[in-house]
PDB file of C-alpha atoms in Angstrom:
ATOM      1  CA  UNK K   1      21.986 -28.973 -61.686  1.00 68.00           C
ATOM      2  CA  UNK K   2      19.883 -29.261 -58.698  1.00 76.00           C
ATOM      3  CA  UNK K   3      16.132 -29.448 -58.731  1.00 78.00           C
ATOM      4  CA  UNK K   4      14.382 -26.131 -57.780  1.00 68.00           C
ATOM      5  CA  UNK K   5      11.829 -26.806 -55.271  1.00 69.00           C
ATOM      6  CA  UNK K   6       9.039 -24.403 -54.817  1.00 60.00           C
ATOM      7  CA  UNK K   7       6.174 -24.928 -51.873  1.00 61.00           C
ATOM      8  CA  UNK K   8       2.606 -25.111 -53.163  1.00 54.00           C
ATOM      9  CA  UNK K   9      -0.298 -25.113 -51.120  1.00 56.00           C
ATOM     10  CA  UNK K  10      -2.750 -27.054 -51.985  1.00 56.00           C
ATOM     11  CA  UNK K  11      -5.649 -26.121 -49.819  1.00 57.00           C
ATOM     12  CA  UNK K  12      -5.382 -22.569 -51.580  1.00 54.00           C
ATOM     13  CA  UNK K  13      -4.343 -23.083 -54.926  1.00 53.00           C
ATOM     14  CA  UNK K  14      -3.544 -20.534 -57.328  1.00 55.00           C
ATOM     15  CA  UNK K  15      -4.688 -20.676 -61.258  1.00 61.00           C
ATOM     16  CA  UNK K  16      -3.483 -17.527 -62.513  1.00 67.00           C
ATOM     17  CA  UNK K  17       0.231 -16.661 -63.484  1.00 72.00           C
ATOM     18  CA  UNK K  18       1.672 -13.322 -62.287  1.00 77.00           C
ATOM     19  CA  UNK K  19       1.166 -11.983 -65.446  1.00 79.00           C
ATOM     20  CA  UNK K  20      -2.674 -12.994 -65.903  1.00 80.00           C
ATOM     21  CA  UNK K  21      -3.452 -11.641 -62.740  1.00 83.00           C
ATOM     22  CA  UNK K  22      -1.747  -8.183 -63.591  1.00 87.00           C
ATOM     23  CA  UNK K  23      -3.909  -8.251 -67.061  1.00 88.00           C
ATOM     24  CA  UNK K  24      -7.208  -9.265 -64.766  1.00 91.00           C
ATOM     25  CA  UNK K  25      -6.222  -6.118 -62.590  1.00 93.00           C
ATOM     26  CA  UNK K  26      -6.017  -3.442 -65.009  1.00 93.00           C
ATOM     27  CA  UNK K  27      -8.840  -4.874 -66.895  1.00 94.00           C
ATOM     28  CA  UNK K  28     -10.956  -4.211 -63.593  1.00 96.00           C
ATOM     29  CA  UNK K  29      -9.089  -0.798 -62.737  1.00 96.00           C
ATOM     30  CA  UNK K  30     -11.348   0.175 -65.909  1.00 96.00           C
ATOM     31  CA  UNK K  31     -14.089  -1.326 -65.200  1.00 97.00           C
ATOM     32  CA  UNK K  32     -14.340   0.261 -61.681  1.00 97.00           C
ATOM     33  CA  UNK K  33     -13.181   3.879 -63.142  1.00 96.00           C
ATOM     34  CA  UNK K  34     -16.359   3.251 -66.133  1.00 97.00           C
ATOM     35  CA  UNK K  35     -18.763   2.243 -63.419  1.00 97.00           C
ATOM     36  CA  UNK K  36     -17.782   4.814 -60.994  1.00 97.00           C
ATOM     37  CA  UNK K  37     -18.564   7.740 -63.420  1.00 97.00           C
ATOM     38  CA  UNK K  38     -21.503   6.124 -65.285  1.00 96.00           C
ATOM     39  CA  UNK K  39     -23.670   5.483 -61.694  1.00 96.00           C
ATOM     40  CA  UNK K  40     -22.433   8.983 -60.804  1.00 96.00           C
ATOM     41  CA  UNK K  41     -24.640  10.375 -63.704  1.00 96.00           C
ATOM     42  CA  UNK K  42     -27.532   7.540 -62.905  1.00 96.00           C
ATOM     43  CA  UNK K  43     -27.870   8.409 -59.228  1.00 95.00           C
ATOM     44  CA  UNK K  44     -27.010  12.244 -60.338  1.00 94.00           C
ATOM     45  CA  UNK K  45     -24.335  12.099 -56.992  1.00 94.00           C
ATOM     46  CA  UNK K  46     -20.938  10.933 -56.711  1.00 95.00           C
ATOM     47  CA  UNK K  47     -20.275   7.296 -56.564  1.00 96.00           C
ATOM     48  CA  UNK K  48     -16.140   6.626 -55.934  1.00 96.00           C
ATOM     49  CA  UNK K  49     -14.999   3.322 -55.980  1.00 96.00           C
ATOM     50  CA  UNK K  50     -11.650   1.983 -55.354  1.00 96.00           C
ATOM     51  CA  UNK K  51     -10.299  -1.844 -55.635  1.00 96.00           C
ATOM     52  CA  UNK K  52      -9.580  -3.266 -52.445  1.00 95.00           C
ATOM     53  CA  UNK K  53      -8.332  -6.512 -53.471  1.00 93.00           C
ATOM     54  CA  UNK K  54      -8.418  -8.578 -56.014  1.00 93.00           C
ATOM     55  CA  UNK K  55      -7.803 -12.573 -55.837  1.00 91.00           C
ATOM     56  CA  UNK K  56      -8.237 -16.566 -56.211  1.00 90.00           C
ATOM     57  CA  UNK K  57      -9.927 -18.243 -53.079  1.00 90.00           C
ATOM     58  CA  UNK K  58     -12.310 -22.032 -53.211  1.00 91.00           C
ATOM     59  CA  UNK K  59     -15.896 -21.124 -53.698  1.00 93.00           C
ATOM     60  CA  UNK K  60     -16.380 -22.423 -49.773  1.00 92.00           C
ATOM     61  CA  UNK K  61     -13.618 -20.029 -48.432  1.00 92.00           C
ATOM     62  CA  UNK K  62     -15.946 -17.237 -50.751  1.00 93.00           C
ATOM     63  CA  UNK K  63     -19.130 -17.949 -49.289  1.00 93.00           C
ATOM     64  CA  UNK K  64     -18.040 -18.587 -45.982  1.00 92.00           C
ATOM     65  CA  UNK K  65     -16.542 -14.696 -46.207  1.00 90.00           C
ATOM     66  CA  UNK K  66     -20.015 -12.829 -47.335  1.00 91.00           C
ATOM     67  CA  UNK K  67     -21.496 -11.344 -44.144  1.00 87.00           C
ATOM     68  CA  UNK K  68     -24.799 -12.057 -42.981  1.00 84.00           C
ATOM     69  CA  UNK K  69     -27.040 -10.025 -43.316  1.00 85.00           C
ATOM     70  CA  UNK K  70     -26.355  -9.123 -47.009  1.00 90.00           C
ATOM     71  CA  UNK K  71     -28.013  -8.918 -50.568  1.00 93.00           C
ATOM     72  CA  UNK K  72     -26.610 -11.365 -53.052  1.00 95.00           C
ATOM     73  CA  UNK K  73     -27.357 -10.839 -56.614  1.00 96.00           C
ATOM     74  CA  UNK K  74     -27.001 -14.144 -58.960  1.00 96.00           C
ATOM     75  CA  UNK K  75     -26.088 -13.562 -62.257  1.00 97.00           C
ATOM     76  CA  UNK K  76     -24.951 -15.177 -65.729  1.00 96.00           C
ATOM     77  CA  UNK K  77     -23.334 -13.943 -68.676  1.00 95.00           C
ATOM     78  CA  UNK K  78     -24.192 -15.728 -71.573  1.00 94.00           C
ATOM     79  CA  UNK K  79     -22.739 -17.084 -73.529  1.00 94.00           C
ATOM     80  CA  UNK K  80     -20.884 -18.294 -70.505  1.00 94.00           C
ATOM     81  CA  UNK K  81     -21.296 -21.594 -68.468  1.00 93.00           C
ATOM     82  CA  UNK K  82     -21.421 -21.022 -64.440  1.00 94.00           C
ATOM     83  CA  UNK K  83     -23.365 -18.184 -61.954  1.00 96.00           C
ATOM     84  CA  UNK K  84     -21.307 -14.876 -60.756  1.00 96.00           C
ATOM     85  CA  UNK K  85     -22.044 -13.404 -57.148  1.00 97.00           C
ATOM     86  CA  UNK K  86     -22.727  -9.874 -56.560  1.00 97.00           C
ATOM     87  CA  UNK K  87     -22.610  -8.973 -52.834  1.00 96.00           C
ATOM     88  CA  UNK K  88     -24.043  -5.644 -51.634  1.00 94.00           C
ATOM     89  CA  UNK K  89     -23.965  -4.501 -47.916  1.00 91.00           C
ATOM     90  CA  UNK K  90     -27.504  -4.002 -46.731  1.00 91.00           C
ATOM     91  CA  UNK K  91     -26.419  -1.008 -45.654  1.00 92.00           C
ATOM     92  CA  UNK K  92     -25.133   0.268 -49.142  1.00 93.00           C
ATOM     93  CA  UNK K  93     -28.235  -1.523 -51.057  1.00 93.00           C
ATOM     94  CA  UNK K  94     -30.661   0.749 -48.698  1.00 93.00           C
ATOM     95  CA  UNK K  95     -29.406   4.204 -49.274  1.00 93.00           C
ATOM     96  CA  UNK K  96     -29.236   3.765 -53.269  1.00 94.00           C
ATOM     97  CA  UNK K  97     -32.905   2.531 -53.012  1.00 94.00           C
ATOM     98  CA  UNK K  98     -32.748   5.807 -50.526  1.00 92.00           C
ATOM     99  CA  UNK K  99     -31.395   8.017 -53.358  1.00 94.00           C
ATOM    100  CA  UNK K 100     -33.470   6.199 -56.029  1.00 93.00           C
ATOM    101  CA  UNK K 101     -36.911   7.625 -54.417  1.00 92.00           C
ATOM    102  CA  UNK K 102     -35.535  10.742 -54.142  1.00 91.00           C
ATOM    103  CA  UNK K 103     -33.230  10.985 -51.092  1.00 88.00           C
ATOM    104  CA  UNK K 104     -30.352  12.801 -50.234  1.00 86.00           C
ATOM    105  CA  UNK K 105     -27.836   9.682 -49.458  1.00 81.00           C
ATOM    106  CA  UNK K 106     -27.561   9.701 -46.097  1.00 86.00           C
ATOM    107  CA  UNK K 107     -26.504   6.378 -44.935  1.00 85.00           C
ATOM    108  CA  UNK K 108     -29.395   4.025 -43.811  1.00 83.00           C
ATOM    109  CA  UNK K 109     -28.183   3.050 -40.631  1.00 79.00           C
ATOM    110  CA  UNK K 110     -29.712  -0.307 -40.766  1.00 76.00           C
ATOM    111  CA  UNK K 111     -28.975  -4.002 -41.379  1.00 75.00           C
ATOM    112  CA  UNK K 112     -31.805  -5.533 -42.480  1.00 81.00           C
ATOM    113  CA  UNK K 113     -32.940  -8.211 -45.188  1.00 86.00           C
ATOM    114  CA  UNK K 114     -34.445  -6.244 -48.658  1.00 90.00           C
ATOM    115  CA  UNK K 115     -38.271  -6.220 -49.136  1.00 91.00           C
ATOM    116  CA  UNK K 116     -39.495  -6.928 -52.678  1.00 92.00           C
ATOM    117  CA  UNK K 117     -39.700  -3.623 -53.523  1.00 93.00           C
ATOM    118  CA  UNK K 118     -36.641  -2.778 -52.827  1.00 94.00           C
ATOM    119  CA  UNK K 119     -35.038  -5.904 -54.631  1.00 94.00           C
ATOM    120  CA  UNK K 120     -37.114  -4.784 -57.518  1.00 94.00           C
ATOM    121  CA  UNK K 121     -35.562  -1.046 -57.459  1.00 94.00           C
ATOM    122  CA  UNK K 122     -32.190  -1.904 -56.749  1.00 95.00           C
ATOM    123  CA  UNK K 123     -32.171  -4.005 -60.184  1.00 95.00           C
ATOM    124  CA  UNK K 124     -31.434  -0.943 -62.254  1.00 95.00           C
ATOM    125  CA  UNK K 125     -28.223  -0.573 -60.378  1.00 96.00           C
ATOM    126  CA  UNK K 126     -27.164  -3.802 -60.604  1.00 96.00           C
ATOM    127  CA  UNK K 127     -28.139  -3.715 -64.444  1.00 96.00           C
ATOM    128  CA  UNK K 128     -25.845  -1.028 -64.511  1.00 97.00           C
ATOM    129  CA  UNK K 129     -22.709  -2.738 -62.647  1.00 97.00           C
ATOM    130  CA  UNK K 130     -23.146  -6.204 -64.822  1.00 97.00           C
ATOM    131  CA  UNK K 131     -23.161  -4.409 -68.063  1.00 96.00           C
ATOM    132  CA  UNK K 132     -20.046  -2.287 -67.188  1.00 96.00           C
ATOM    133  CA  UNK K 133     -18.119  -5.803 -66.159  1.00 96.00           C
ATOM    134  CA  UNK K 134     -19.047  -7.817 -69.586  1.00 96.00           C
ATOM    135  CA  UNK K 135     -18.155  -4.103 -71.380  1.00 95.00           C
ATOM    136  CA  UNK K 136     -14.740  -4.665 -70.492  1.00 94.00           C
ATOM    137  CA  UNK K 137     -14.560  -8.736 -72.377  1.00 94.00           C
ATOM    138  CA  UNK K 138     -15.810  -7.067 -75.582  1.00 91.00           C
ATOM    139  CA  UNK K 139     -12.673  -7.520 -77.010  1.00 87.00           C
ATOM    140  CA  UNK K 140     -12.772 -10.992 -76.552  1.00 89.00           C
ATOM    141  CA  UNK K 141     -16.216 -11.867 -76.915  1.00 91.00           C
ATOM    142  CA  UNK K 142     -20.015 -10.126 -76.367  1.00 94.00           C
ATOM    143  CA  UNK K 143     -21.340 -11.101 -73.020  1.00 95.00           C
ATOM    144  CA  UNK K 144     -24.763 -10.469 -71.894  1.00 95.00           C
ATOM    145  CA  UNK K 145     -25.774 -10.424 -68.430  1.00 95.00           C
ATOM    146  CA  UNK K 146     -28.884 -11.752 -66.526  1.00 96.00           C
ATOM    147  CA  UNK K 147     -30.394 -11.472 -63.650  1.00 96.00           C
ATOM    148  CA  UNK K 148     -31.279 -15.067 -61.886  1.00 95.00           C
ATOM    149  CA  UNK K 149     -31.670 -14.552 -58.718  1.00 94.00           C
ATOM    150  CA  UNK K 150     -31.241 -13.220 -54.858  1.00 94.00           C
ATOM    151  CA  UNK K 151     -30.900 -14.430 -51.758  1.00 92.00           C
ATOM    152  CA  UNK K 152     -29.616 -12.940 -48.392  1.00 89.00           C
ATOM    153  CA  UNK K 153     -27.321 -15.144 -46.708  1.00 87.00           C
ATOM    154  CA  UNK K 154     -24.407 -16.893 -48.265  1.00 87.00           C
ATOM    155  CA  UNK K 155     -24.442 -20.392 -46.107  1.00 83.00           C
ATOM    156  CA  UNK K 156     -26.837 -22.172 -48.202  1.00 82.00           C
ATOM    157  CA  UNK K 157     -25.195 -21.126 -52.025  1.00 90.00           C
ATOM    158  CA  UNK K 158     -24.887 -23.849 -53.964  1.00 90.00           C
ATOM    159  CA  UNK K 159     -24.169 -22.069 -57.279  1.00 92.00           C
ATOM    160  CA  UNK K 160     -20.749 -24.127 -57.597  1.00 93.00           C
ATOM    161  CA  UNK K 161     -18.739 -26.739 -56.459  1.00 92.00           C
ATOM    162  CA  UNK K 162     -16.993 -26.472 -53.273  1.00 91.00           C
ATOM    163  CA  UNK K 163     -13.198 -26.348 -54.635  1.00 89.00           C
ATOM    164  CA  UNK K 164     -14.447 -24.476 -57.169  1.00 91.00           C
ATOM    165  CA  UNK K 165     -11.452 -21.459 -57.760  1.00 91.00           C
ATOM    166  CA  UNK K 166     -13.357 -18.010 -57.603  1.00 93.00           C
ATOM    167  CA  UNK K 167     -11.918 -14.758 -58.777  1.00 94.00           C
ATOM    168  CA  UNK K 168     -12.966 -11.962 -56.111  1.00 95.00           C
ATOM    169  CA  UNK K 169     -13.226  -8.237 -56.581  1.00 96.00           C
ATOM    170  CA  UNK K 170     -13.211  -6.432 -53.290  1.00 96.00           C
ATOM    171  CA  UNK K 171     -14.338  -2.585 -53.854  1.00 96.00           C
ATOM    172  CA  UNK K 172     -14.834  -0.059 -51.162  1.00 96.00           C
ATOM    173  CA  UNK K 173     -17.546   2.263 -52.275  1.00 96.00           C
ATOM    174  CA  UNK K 174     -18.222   6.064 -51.366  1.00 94.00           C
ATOM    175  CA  UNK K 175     -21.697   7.208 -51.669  1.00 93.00           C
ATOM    176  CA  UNK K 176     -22.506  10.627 -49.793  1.00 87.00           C
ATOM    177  CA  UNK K 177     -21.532   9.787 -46.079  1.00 88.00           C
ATOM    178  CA  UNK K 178     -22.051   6.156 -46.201  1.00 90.00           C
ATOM    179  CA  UNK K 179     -18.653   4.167 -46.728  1.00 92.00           C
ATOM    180  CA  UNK K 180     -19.230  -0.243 -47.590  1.00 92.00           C
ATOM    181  CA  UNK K 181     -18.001  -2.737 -49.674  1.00 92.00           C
ATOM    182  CA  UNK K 182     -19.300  -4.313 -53.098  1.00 95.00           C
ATOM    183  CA  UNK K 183     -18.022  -7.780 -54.147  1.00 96.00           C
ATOM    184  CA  UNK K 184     -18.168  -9.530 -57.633  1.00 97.00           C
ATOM    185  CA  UNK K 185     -16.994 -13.183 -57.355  1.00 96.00           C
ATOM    186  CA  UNK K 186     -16.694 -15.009 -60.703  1.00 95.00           C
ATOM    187  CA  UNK K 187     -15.991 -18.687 -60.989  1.00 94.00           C
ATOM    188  CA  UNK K 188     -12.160 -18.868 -62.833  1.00 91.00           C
ATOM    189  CA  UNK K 189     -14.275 -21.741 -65.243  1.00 92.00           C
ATOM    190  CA  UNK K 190     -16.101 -18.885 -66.633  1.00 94.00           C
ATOM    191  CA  UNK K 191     -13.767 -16.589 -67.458  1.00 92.00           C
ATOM    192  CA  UNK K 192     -11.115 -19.071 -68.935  1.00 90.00           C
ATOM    193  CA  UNK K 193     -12.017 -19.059 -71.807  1.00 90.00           C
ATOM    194  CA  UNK K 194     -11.619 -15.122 -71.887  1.00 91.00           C
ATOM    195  CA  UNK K 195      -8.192 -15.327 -70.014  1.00 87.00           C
ATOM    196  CA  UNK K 196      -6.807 -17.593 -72.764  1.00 86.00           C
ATOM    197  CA  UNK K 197      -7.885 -15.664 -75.491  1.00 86.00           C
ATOM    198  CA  UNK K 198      -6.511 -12.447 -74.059  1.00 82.00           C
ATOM    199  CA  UNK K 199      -3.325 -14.546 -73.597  1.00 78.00           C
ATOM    200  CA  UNK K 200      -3.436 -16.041 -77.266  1.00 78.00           C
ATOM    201  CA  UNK K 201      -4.173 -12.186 -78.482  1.00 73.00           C
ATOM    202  CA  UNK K 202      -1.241 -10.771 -76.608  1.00 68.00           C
ATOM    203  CA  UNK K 203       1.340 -13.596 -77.958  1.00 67.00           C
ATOM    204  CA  UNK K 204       0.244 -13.126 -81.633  1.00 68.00           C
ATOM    205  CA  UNK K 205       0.355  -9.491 -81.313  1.00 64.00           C
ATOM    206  CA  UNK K 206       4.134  -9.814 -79.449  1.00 62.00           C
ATOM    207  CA  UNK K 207       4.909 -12.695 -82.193  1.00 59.00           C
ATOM    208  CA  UNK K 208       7.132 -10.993 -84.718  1.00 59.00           C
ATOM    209  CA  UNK K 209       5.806 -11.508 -88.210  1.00 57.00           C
ATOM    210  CA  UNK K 210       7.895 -14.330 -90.609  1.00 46.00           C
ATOM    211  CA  UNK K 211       7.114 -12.433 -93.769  1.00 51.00           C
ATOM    212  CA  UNK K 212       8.963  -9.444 -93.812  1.00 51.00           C
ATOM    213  CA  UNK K 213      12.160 -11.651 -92.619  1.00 49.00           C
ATOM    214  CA  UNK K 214      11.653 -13.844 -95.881  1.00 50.00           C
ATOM    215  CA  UNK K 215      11.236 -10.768 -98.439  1.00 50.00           C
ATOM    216  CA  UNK K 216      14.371  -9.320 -97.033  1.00 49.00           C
ATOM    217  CA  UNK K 217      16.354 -12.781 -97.570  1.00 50.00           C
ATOM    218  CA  UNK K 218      15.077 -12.706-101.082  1.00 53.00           C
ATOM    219  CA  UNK K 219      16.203  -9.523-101.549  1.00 51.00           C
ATOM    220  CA  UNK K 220      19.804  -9.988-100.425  1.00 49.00           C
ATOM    221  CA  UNK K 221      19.890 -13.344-103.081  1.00 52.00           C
TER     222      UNK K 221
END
């Protein structure tokens, strides 16, 4: 037979099967539906989110795409190696501080660097988001996030290597009449371990068990 050739790019490779990726998805699609309602009750308004994309990109293609200015959150999750990215528009960060000290969530219609303070406040929220994403690994293993650091402009990240595959989530966020983007990017070698023991806990629990087929032989002798 013929050798199947298949084109492969390798200035954007791709780590994760088909199937991986689907599991990754729905995993998220309840991490965003969880977050959505439990910031909903924190902020006491509602907070809709919705997956815009989710994906594999280099780490230099992922900090080359976070607008300037923005509010980058770096965070671990022990017992994990590697740093995750949390991007919030300035925009976005500003009216939940807004809402926080007792505003009606109007959009801020500014783009502007955070102040201290308003780093400081907008750590509950972002306490809030990183606990709902290592809720949905419990099944694999008990993650606990921390808070590391922030910074405002993307260019000078050095959290990774280069080439470094990151998984992106893309969500568009509704928040009274403001309307932005959030963005979680995870390096792929800190959530491989996870990925392969979902995958090793799906193929036992698809495996069909050798026991019963031996009592049954026994039986028939």
């Amino acid at each position: 037979a013929a050798p199947k050739i298949e084109v492969y790019d390798f200035r954007d490779p791709v780590f994760l099967t088909e199937v991986e990726l689907r599991r990754l998805r729905l995993l998220h699609e309840d991490f965003i539906r969880y977050l959505s309602a439990r910031l909903s009750l924190f902020l006491r308004m509602e907070f809709t989110l919705k997956m815009s994309k989710l994906t594999t990109l280099a780490y230099a293609k992922f900090t080359e795409s976070l607008p300037s200015p923005t509010h980058l959150c770096l965070f671990k999750t022990e017992p994990l190696m590697g740093v995750g990215i949390l991007d919030l528009n300035p925009r976005l960060a500003l009216t939940l501080v807004d809402r926080m000290l007792g505003g009606h969530g109007h959009s801020v219609k500014l783009e502007r660097y955070l102040t201290e303070i308003e780093v400081a406040l907008l750590e509950d929220v972002i306490r809030i988001v990183l606990e709902e994403w290592c809720g949905q690994w419990k099944g694999q293993r008990e993650l606990h996030p921390a808070v590391i650091g922030h910074e405002n402009n993307g260019r000078f990240l050095q959290t990774s290597p280069k080439d470094a595959v990151m998984l992106a989530l893309i969500m568009e966020v509704g928040f009274g009449d403001c309307s932005e983007q959030m963005q979680i990017g995870i390096p792929y070698y800190t959530i491989e371990p996870l990925v392969k023991s979902m995958q090793a806990s799906r193929d036992k629990d698809t495996t069909p068990d050798a026991k019963p087929a031996k009592a049954a032989a026994g039986a028939l002798q």
